[in-house]
Amino acid sequence: MGEQLLERLRSKSVQHIFGQQGKASDQPLMSEWEAGGVKFAAAEGRLEGVHEEAMRRLLDCIVPTGSNSEPILHEGGVYLGCWLESTGTINAELLSRFIPSVSETTYLAFAAHQREDGLFPYKITGNGPSYRQIQLVTPLARSVWNHYALHGRDKAFLKTMYDAMSRYDDWLAAHRNTRGTGCVEAFSTFDTGHDLSPRFWHVPDTPHLGDAALCQPDSPILPFLAPDLTANVYCQRQYLAVIAKELGLSSEQWQRKAEASLASLFEYCFDEADHFFYDRDRQNELVRVQSDVLLRVMACEVGDRRFFDTMLRRYLLNTKKFFAKFPFTSMAMDDPRFDPFSSYNSWGGPSNFLSIIRAPHAFEKHQRYVELTWVMYPLVSAMSNMTRFAQALSPWTGVEGYTETYSPAILSVLDYVERLCGILPTPNETLWFTGLLPYAMDHGEEPAGGGTAYSRKVGGLSFELLNTREECVIYLNGQEHMRFPFGIRIVTDRAGRLSRIIGMSVRTIKGVVHYDGAELVLEIKGNEQLRYTEGRLEKELDIGIVYPAYG
């Protein structure tokens, strides 16, 4: 099976997968994808076809917009434009691994449309930029830095974005700290993009008079001290410090500001007893709604591993809270306000693809690789049945919900396949070769069967990864490069030189790694990391596993 699967991967034509170009701007994008060499094949099941359809649908979401002839990424579906909270940050961050030119054009579009007073548009459409609200979730500076580190370190690009993000930080400090707490304030539901969330019941959808600098003066509860907005700015400032240092500038002011944001976040928004982050309203009351806020804050790199592990046990891996059959719900399931229906745009319960694509960073920041696979397995099973690429899934059935051709869903397929059984380039100049397979989590239907093959080109080198349930093989420029047991992740540099191995299963994996003419005897536990040095494997990290909870 392995040789046949590998040959089928090699015979695949990217141009054939994409088919006839739909618009003039598509052909360069297809050529860019082809230059990256990303292809995927599976022994059986629907996942391979869904992956190919995701490639095609992605082009529908990349559109020349307004007066700019260069295409940018759009949210897709009913969302005709590019939103800062998603399209312009986490979506573009994932897209950077596949069509990097569009990611860069998308980032630069926000800088180009920045208002004179420093405010970024919350969205860019064919009608131009809109400044009605702020709508922040994923920190732009992190996405920009990761793109910069992944693609040649263009300092002109980095400086343009740094200057724009610095001005935006000034705008937020001037207009969204009216209570003087150091937290970033929400004036409306849409400031966070949490449409229909009980978190914002009795709050207007938009800021006062459609002005992002104004809060409804007669509201008994606004402005909220918002944990997700505050965490966003904390993380943003952390990465602005990194960027400043890279540009030869002082990073001290950003480090001080980041520390102040973090202190405010914990002083005003964190409840010790619940170990949860809540909004604090105008009356100084905590808005005790347990929502997607938690995952957002965690994805903004708040807290250490011990702190995150507690969040896993109490919430993210708890089947009473957010760990549904198809995670993550946008509201805690034990809240009577929880609404699982995904047939409309809602953050009141269903599992939204924006949560799904934001989640890996929160887990991987703390090396919780095995725990993340428990999230990926059911979701990849659900993805293998997708036909529309909707905004959300039913947390009970995994069935697609509202709208279609939604870029976060499309990118989630591309990202999760690569993260689970593909070749993933990181901003740290490493490559991840993950020796796992999608699993039949839903009605016994195999998403990919007993084998997958994946290819990617990096720095002029062609890599291929062949996975079966017994073993996995890496090929470099068509020749066998490394052979290793199923259930681990191989980490190399961009030239394919082995640097470490990560245990990716709850069970201990035993076997032999065949590399560089040697046989390396392996015994590795889940989440354990072994460093390869001077021809041998040495234990580097062993943090154990956090198991699911039920109440």
Coordinates of C-alpha atoms in Angstrom, one line a residue:
M1 CA 0.0 0.0 0.0
G2 CA 2.8 2.4 0.9
E3 CA 4.5 2.4 -2.4
Q4 CA 1.3 2.8 -4.3
L5 CA 0.2 5.6 -2.2
L6 CA 3.5 7.4 -2.6
E7 CA 3.4 7.0 -6.3
R8 CA -0.2 8.4 -6.4
L9 CA 1.0 11.4 -4.4
R10 CA 3.8 12.0 -6.8
S11 CA 1.6 11.7 -9.9
K12 CA -0.8 14.3 -8.6
S13 CA -1.0 17.6 -10.6
V14 CA -1.7 20.7 -8.6
Q15 CA -3.0 22.4 -11.7
H16 CA -5.3 19.5 -12.3
I17 CA -6.6 19.7 -8.7
F18 CA -7.4 23.4 -9.1
G19 CA -8.8 22.9 -12.6
Q20 CA -9.8 25.9 -14.8
Q21 CA -9.0 29.2 -13.3
G22 CA -12.1 31.1 -12.2
K23 CA -10.7 34.6 -12.3
A24 CA -7.6 36.3 -13.7
S25 CA -5.9 36.6 -10.3
D26 CA -6.2 32.8 -9.7
Q27 CA -3.4 31.6 -12.0
P28 CA -0.5 33.2 -10.0
L29 CA -1.9 31.8 -6.8
M30 CA -2.1 28.3 -8.3
S31 CA 1.5 28.6 -9.4
E32 CA 2.5 29.8 -6.0
W33 CA 0.8 26.8 -4.4
E34 CA 2.5 24.5 -6.9
A35 CA 5.9 26.0 -6.0
G36 CA 5.3 25.1 -2.3
G37 CA 4.7 21.5 -3.3
V38 CA 1.9 20.8 -0.9
K39 CA -0.1 17.7 -1.9
F40 CA -2.0 15.1 0.1
A41 CA -3.2 11.6 -0.6
A42 CA -5.0 9.0 1.5
A43 CA -5.5 5.3 1.2
E44 CA -9.3 5.5 1.4
G45 CA -12.1 7.7 2.7
R46 CA -13.3 11.2 1.9
L47 CA -10.6 13.3 3.5
E48 CA -8.4 13.5 0.4
G49 CA -11.3 14.8 -1.7
V50 CA -12.3 17.3 0.9
H51 CA -8.7 18.5 1.1
E52 CA -8.7 19.1 -2.7
E53 CA -12.0 20.9 -2.6
A54 CA -10.6 23.1 0.2
M55 CA -7.7 24.1 -2.1
R56 CA -10.2 25.0 -4.8
R57 CA -12.6 26.9 -2.5
L58 CA -9.7 28.8 -1.0
L59 CA -9.2 30.6 -4.3
D60 CA -12.8 31.8 -4.1
C61 CA -11.8 33.6 -0.9
I62 CA -8.8 35.4 -2.4
V63 CA -10.1 38.5 -4.2
P64 CA -8.8 41.9 -5.5
T65 CA -10.6 44.3 -3.3
G66 CA -11.5 48.0 -3.9
S67 CA -8.9 50.0 -5.7
N68 CA -6.1 47.4 -4.9
S69 CA -5.4 45.1 -7.8
E70 CA -3.5 42.7 -5.5
P71 CA -5.8 40.1 -4.1
I72 CA -6.3 39.8 -0.4
L73 CA -7.9 37.1 1.7
H74 CA -11.7 37.4 2.4
E75 CA -13.6 35.8 5.2
G76 CA -15.9 34.0 2.7
G77 CA -19.5 33.0 2.6
V78 CA -21.9 35.8 3.6
Y79 CA -18.9 37.8 4.9
L80 CA -17.8 39.8 1.8
G81 CA -14.5 41.3 3.0
C82 CA -11.5 41.0 5.2
W83 CA -12.0 41.2 9.0
L84 CA -9.1 42.2 11.3
E85 CA -10.2 39.7 14.1
S86 CA -9.9 36.7 11.8
T87 CA -9.1 37.1 8.1
G88 CA -6.4 39.7 8.7
T89 CA -4.8 37.7 11.5
I90 CA -5.2 34.0 12.3
N91 CA -6.6 33.2 8.8
A92 CA -3.7 34.9 7.1
E93 CA -1.3 33.4 9.5
L94 CA -2.4 29.9 8.4
L95 CA -2.5 30.9 4.7
S96 CA 1.1 32.1 5.0
R97 CA 2.2 28.4 4.9
F98 CA 0.4 27.9 1.6
I99 CA 0.2 31.2 -0.4
P100 CA 2.4 33.6 1.5
S101 CA 2.1 36.5 -0.9
V102 CA -1.6 36.9 -0.2
S103 CA -1.0 36.8 3.6
E104 CA 1.5 39.7 3.2
T105 CA -0.8 41.7 0.9
T106 CA -3.6 41.2 3.5
Y107 CA -1.5 42.4 6.4
L108 CA -0.3 45.4 4.4
A109 CA -3.9 46.3 3.4
F110 CA -4.7 47.1 7.1
A111 CA -1.6 49.3 7.4
A112 CA -2.5 51.1 4.1
H113 CA -6.1 51.8 5.3
Q114 CA -5.1 52.9 8.8
R115 CA -6.8 56.2 9.8
E116 CA -4.8 59.3 10.5
D117 CA -5.5 59.0 14.2
G118 CA -4.1 55.4 14.3
L119 CA -7.4 53.4 14.2
F120 CA -7.2 50.3 12.0
P121 CA -10.4 49.4 10.0
Y122 CA -12.2 46.4 11.5
K123 CA -12.9 45.2 8.0
I124 CA -12.0 46.0 4.4
T125 CA -14.5 45.4 1.6
G126 CA -15.1 46.3 -2.0
N127 CA -16.7 49.5 -0.7
G128 CA -13.5 50.4 1.3
P129 CA -12.4 50.3 4.9
S130 CA -14.9 50.5 7.8
Y131 CA -14.0 51.9 11.3
R132 CA -17.3 51.4 13.2
Q133 CA -15.9 49.0 15.8
I134 CA -12.5 47.5 16.8
Q135 CA -13.2 43.7 16.6
L136 CA -10.0 42.2 17.9
V137 CA -9.1 38.6 18.8
T138 CA -5.8 37.2 17.4
P139 CA -2.9 39.6 17.9
L140 CA -1.8 41.0 14.6
A141 CA 1.8 41.4 15.7
R142 CA 2.1 37.6 16.3
S143 CA 0.7 36.9 12.8
V144 CA 3.0 39.4 11.3
W145 CA 6.1 38.1 13.1
N146 CA 5.4 34.5 12.2
H147 CA 5.0 35.5 8.5
Y148 CA 8.2 37.5 8.7
A149 CA 10.2 34.6 10.4
L150 CA 8.8 32.0 7.9
H151 CA 9.5 33.9 4.7
G152 CA 12.9 35.5 4.4
R153 CA 12.8 38.2 7.1
D154 CA 11.8 41.2 5.0
K155 CA 12.6 44.1 7.3
A156 CA 10.9 46.7 5.1
F157 CA 7.6 44.8 5.5
L158 CA 8.3 44.4 9.2
K159 CA 9.0 48.1 9.7
T160 CA 5.9 49.1 7.9
M161 CA 3.7 46.9 10.0
Y162 CA 5.6 47.8 13.2
D163 CA 4.9 51.5 12.7
A164 CA 1.2 50.9 12.0
M165 CA 0.7 48.6 15.0
S166 CA 2.5 51.1 17.2
R167 CA 0.1 53.9 16.2
Y168 CA -2.9 51.5 16.7
D169 CA -1.7 50.7 20.2
D170 CA -1.7 54.5 21.0
W171 CA -5.3 54.7 19.7
L172 CA -6.5 51.9 21.9
A173 CA -4.8 53.4 25.0
A174 CA -6.4 56.7 24.3
H175 CA -9.9 55.6 23.5
R176 CA -10.5 52.2 25.2
N177 CA -9.3 52.8 28.7
T178 CA -12.0 55.2 29.9
R179 CA -12.2 53.7 33.4
G180 CA -8.5 54.0 33.9
T181 CA -7.9 50.4 34.8
G182 CA -5.4 49.5 32.0
C183 CA -7.8 47.0 30.6
V184 CA -9.1 47.3 27.0
E185 CA -12.8 48.0 27.1
A186 CA -15.6 46.6 25.0
F187 CA -18.2 49.1 24.0
S188 CA -20.3 46.6 22.0
T189 CA -20.8 43.0 21.1
F190 CA -19.1 43.4 17.7
D191 CA -15.9 44.7 19.3
T192 CA -15.1 41.1 20.0
G193 CA -17.1 39.4 17.2
H194 CA -19.0 37.4 19.8
D195 CA -22.4 37.7 17.9
L196 CA -25.4 36.3 19.9
S197 CA -23.2 35.3 22.9
P198 CA -25.1 35.6 26.2
R199 CA -21.9 37.4 27.3
F200 CA -23.3 40.4 25.6
W201 CA -27.0 40.2 26.3
H202 CA -28.4 43.7 26.9
V203 CA -25.4 45.2 25.1
P204 CA -25.7 47.0 21.7
D205 CA -24.1 45.2 18.8
T206 CA -22.2 48.3 17.7
P207 CA -20.5 51.3 19.5
H208 CA -22.5 54.5 20.2
L209 CA -23.5 56.3 17.0
G210 CA -21.3 53.9 15.0
D211 CA -18.1 55.5 16.4
A212 CA -15.5 53.1 17.7
A213 CA -14.4 55.8 20.2
L214 CA -17.8 56.2 21.8
C215 CA -19.6 54.1 24.4
Q216 CA -23.4 54.2 25.0
P217 CA -23.6 56.7 27.8
D218 CA -27.0 55.5 29.1
S219 CA -26.0 51.8 29.4
P220 CA -26.1 50.5 33.0
I221 CA -23.4 48.0 32.3
L222 CA -21.0 49.4 29.7
P223 CA -18.1 49.7 29.2
F224 CA -16.9 46.1 29.9
L225 CA -13.4 45.5 31.0
A226 CA -12.9 42.7 28.4
P227 CA -10.4 39.9 29.1
D228 CA -10.0 38.8 25.5
L229 CA -9.3 42.4 24.3
T230 CA -6.9 43.0 27.1
A231 CA -5.1 39.7 26.5
N232 CA -4.9 40.6 22.8
V233 CA -3.1 43.8 23.6
Y234 CA -0.9 42.1 26.2
C235 CA 0.3 39.6 23.5
Q236 CA 0.4 42.2 20.9
R237 CA 2.8 44.2 23.0
Q238 CA 5.0 41.1 23.7
Y239 CA 5.5 40.6 20.0
L240 CA 6.0 44.3 19.4
A241 CA 8.9 44.1 21.8
V242 CA 10.3 41.2 19.8
I243 CA 9.8 43.1 16.5
A244 CA 11.4 46.3 18.0
K245 CA 14.5 44.3 19.0
E246 CA 14.7 42.8 15.5
L247 CA 14.6 46.2 14.0
G248 CA 17.3 47.5 16.3
L249 CA 14.9 49.6 18.4
S250 CA 14.4 49.6 22.1
S251 CA 11.9 47.0 23.3
E252 CA 11.7 48.2 26.9
Q253 CA 8.6 50.3 26.5
W254 CA 6.7 47.4 25.0
Q255 CA 7.8 45.0 27.7
R256 CA 6.6 47.5 30.4
K257 CA 3.3 48.0 28.6
A258 CA 2.8 44.3 28.2
E259 CA 3.5 43.7 31.9
A260 CA 1.0 46.4 32.8
S261 CA -1.7 44.8 30.5
L262 CA -1.1 41.4 32.1
A263 CA -1.4 42.9 35.6
S264 CA -4.7 44.6 34.7
L265 CA -6.1 41.5 33.2
F266 CA -5.6 39.5 36.3
E267 CA -6.6 42.3 38.7
Y268 CA -9.9 43.0 37.1
C269 CA -10.9 40.0 34.9
F270 CA -9.7 36.9 36.6
D271 CA -11.7 35.0 39.2
E272 CA -9.5 32.9 41.4
A273 CA -12.2 30.6 42.7
D274 CA -13.5 29.8 39.2
H275 CA -10.1 30.0 37.7
F276 CA -11.7 31.8 34.8
F277 CA -11.6 35.1 33.0
Y278 CA -14.8 37.3 32.9
D279 CA -15.8 40.7 31.7
R280 CA -16.2 43.3 34.5
D281 CA -19.1 45.6 34.0
R282 CA -19.7 49.3 34.8
Q283 CA -21.0 48.4 38.2
N284 CA -17.8 46.5 39.0
E285 CA -19.7 43.1 38.7
L286 CA -18.1 40.2 37.0
V287 CA -20.2 39.0 34.0
R288 CA -20.2 35.4 34.9
V289 CA -20.7 33.8 31.5
Q290 CA -18.2 31.1 30.7
S291 CA -17.5 31.4 27.0
D292 CA -15.0 31.2 24.2
V293 CA -13.2 34.1 26.0
L294 CA -11.1 31.4 27.8
L295 CA -9.7 29.9 24.6
R296 CA -9.0 33.4 23.2
V297 CA -7.1 34.4 26.3
M298 CA -5.1 31.2 26.3
A299 CA -4.2 31.6 22.6
C300 CA -2.8 35.0 23.6
E301 CA -0.1 33.3 25.6
V302 CA -1.4 34.3 29.0
G303 CA -0.1 32.1 31.9
D304 CA 2.5 29.4 32.2
R305 CA 2.1 25.6 31.6
R306 CA 0.8 24.9 35.1
F307 CA -1.9 27.6 34.6
F308 CA -2.9 26.2 31.2
D309 CA -3.0 22.7 32.6
T310 CA -5.5 23.8 35.2
M311 CA -7.6 25.3 32.4
L312 CA -7.4 22.0 30.5
R313 CA -8.6 20.0 33.5
R314 CA -11.4 22.4 34.6
Y315 CA -12.6 23.6 31.2
L316 CA -11.1 22.9 27.8
L317 CA -10.9 19.1 28.3
N318 CA -13.9 18.9 30.5
T319 CA -17.0 17.3 28.8
K320 CA -19.3 19.4 31.1
K321 CA -17.8 22.6 29.9
F322 CA -16.2 23.0 26.4
F323 CA -15.0 19.5 25.4
A324 CA -18.0 18.4 23.4
K325 CA -18.0 15.4 21.0
F326 CA -16.9 18.0 18.4
P327 CA -15.0 20.7 20.3
F328 CA -14.8 23.5 21.3
T329 CA -18.2 24.9 22.2
S330 CA -18.5 28.7 22.3
M331 CA -20.3 28.5 25.6
A332 CA -19.9 26.2 28.6
M333 CA -22.4 23.3 28.1
D334 CA -23.5 23.4 31.7
D335 CA -24.7 27.0 31.4
P336 CA -28.5 27.1 30.9
R337 CA -28.0 29.8 28.2
F338 CA -26.0 27.3 26.1
D339 CA -27.5 27.1 22.6
P340 CA -26.0 24.3 20.4
F341 CA -27.7 25.3 17.2
S342 CA -25.2 26.1 14.3
S343 CA -27.7 27.0 11.6
Y344 CA -27.1 30.8 12.2
N345 CA -24.2 33.0 13.1
S346 CA -23.9 32.4 16.8
W347 CA -21.3 32.3 19.5
G348 CA -23.9 31.1 22.0
G349 CA -22.9 27.4 21.8
P350 CA -21.9 25.9 18.5
S351 CA -18.3 24.9 17.7
N352 CA -17.1 27.7 15.5
F353 CA -14.2 27.2 13.0
L354 CA -12.5 30.4 14.3
S355 CA -12.2 28.7 17.7
I356 CA -10.9 25.6 16.0
I357 CA -8.1 27.3 14.1
R358 CA -7.1 29.4 17.1
A359 CA -6.8 26.4 19.4
P360 CA -3.5 24.8 18.3
H361 CA -1.4 27.8 19.4
A362 CA -2.8 27.7 22.9
F363 CA -1.9 24.0 23.3
E364 CA 1.4 24.0 21.5
K365 CA 2.6 27.0 23.4
H366 CA 2.8 24.7 26.4
Q367 CA 3.8 21.6 24.5
R368 CA 0.4 19.9 25.0
Y369 CA 0.7 18.0 21.7
V370 CA -1.0 14.8 22.7
E371 CA -4.0 16.6 24.2
L372 CA -4.4 18.6 21.0
T373 CA -4.7 15.3 19.0
W374 CA -7.9 14.5 21.1
V375 CA -9.3 17.7 19.6
M376 CA -8.1 17.0 16.1
Y377 CA -9.3 13.4 15.7
P378 CA -13.1 14.1 16.0
L379 CA -12.8 17.3 14.1
V380 CA -10.9 15.8 11.2
S381 CA -13.6 13.0 11.1
A382 CA -16.2 15.8 10.8
M383 CA -14.1 17.6 8.2
S384 CA -14.0 14.5 6.0
N385 CA -17.8 14.8 5.6
M386 CA -17.9 18.5 4.8
T387 CA -19.2 19.7 1.5
R388 CA -20.0 23.4 2.1
F389 CA -17.1 24.6 4.5
A390 CA -19.5 26.3 6.9
Q391 CA -18.8 28.7 9.7
A392 CA -19.6 26.2 12.5
L393 CA -20.3 22.6 13.4
S394 CA -22.9 21.1 15.6
P395 CA -21.0 20.1 18.8
W396 CA -23.2 17.0 19.0
T397 CA -23.1 15.7 15.5
G398 CA -20.3 17.5 13.6
V399 CA -22.7 18.4 10.9
E400 CA -22.0 21.7 9.1
G401 CA -24.0 24.8 10.0
Y402 CA -24.3 28.4 8.8
T403 CA -23.0 29.8 5.5
E404 CA -20.5 28.2 3.1
T405 CA -17.1 28.7 1.5
Y406 CA -15.9 30.2 4.8
S407 CA -12.2 30.6 4.8
P408 CA -11.6 29.7 8.5
A409 CA -13.2 26.3 7.7
I410 CA -11.2 25.9 4.5
L411 CA -8.0 26.7 6.2
S412 CA -8.8 24.5 9.2
V413 CA -8.9 21.5 6.8
L414 CA -5.5 22.4 5.4
D415 CA -4.0 23.2 8.8
Y416 CA -5.3 20.1 10.7
V417 CA -4.3 17.7 7.9
E418 CA -0.8 19.1 7.9
R419 CA -0.6 19.3 11.7
L420 CA -1.9 15.7 12.2
C421 CA -0.2 13.7 9.4
G422 CA 1.8 16.2 7.2
I423 CA 4.9 18.4 7.0
L424 CA 4.5 21.7 8.8
P425 CA 7.1 24.5 8.6
T426 CA 7.4 26.6 11.7
P427 CA 8.6 30.2 12.3
N428 CA 11.5 28.7 14.4
E429 CA 13.0 27.3 11.1
T430 CA 12.1 23.8 11.9
L431 CA 9.9 21.2 10.1
W432 CA 7.4 18.9 11.8
F433 CA 6.9 15.5 10.3
T434 CA 4.0 14.0 12.3
G435 CA 3.5 10.2 12.2
L436 CA -0.2 9.9 12.9
L437 CA -3.3 9.1 10.9
P438 CA -6.8 10.5 11.0
Y439 CA -9.0 8.2 13.1
A440 CA -12.5 6.8 12.6
M441 CA -14.2 8.7 15.4
D442 CA -17.7 9.0 13.8
H443 CA -19.8 5.9 12.9
G444 CA -16.7 3.9 12.2
E445 CA -16.1 5.8 8.9
E446 CA -12.4 6.0 8.0
P447 CA -11.5 9.5 7.0
A448 CA -8.2 8.4 5.3
G449 CA -7.9 4.6 5.9
G450 CA -4.6 3.0 6.9
G451 CA -2.2 5.4 5.2
T452 CA -1.5 9.0 4.1
A453 CA 1.1 10.7 2.0
Y454 CA 2.0 14.3 2.1
S455 CA 4.6 16.5 0.3
R456 CA 6.0 20.0 0.7
K457 CA 9.0 21.9 -0.8
V458 CA 11.2 23.9 1.5
G459 CA 14.2 25.9 0.5
G460 CA 14.6 24.1 -2.8
L461 CA 14.3 20.7 -1.2
S462 CA 11.4 18.3 -1.8
F463 CA 10.1 16.4 1.3
E464 CA 7.5 13.6 1.4
L465 CA 6.0 11.9 4.4
L466 CA 4.4 8.4 4.1
N467 CA 2.4 7.3 7.1
T468 CA 1.0 3.8 7.8
R469 CA -0.2 2.3 11.1
E470 CA 3.1 0.4 11.4
E471 CA 5.7 3.0 10.5
C472 CA 6.4 6.3 8.7
V473 CA 9.0 7.2 6.2
I474 CA 10.4 10.7 5.2
Y475 CA 11.8 11.1 1.7
L476 CA 14.2 13.9 0.7
N477 CA 14.4 14.7 -3.0
G478 CA 12.8 11.3 -3.8
Q479 CA 15.2 9.2 -1.7
E480 CA 14.4 7.6 1.7
H481 CA 15.8 9.9 4.4
M482 CA 14.4 8.6 7.7
R483 CA 12.2 5.7 8.9
F484 CA 10.5 5.8 12.3
P485 CA 7.7 4.2 14.3
F486 CA 4.1 5.4 14.0
G487 CA 3.0 7.7 16.9
I488 CA 5.8 10.3 17.1
R489 CA 6.7 13.6 15.6
I490 CA 10.1 14.1 14.0
V491 CA 11.5 17.7 14.2
T492 CA 14.2 18.7 11.8
D493 CA 15.8 21.9 10.6
R494 CA 14.8 23.2 7.1
A495 CA 17.4 20.9 5.5
G496 CA 15.9 17.8 7.1
R497 CA 18.5 17.3 9.8
L498 CA 17.1 15.6 12.9
S499 CA 16.9 17.8 16.0
R500 CA 14.3 16.2 18.3
I501 CA 11.5 13.7 18.6
I502 CA 8.1 14.2 20.3
G503 CA 5.8 11.5 21.7
M504 CA 2.4 12.0 20.1
S505 CA 0.4 9.2 21.7
V506 CA -1.0 8.5 25.1
R507 CA 0.9 5.2 25.0
T508 CA 4.6 4.8 25.2
I509 CA 6.1 4.3 21.7
K510 CA 8.9 1.8 21.3
G511 CA 10.9 1.1 18.2
V512 CA 13.8 2.2 16.0
V513 CA 14.5 5.4 14.1
H514 CA 16.6 4.7 11.0
Y515 CA 18.6 7.9 10.3
D516 CA 21.9 8.8 8.8
G517 CA 23.1 5.2 8.6
A518 CA 22.3 4.5 12.3
E519 CA 19.6 2.8 14.2
L520 CA 18.4 4.8 17.1
V521 CA 16.5 2.7 19.7
L522 CA 13.5 4.7 20.8
E523 CA 11.2 4.6 23.9
I524 CA 9.1 7.7 24.3
K525 CA 6.1 8.7 26.3
G526 CA 3.3 11.1 25.4
N527 CA 4.5 14.7 25.2
E528 CA 8.1 13.6 26.0
Q529 CA 10.8 15.2 24.0
L530 CA 14.1 13.6 23.1
R531 CA 16.9 15.7 21.7
Y532 CA 19.2 14.3 19.0
T533 CA 22.8 15.2 19.7
E534 CA 26.1 13.6 18.6
G535 CA 24.4 10.6 17.2
R536 CA 22.2 9.7 20.2
L537 CA 18.8 10.6 21.8
E538 CA 18.7 12.4 25.1
K539 CA 15.7 13.2 27.2
E540 CA 14.9 17.0 27.0
L541 CA 11.4 17.3 28.5
D542 CA 8.8 15.1 30.1
I543 CA 5.7 16.9 31.3
G544 CA 3.2 14.0 31.4
I545 CA -0.3 14.2 30.1
V546 CA -3.4 16.0 31.2
Y547 CA -6.4 13.7 30.9
P548 CA -10.1 14.6 30.0
A549 CA -12.5 15.4 32.9
Y550 CA -16.2 15.0 33.2
G551 CA -17.5 17.6 35.7

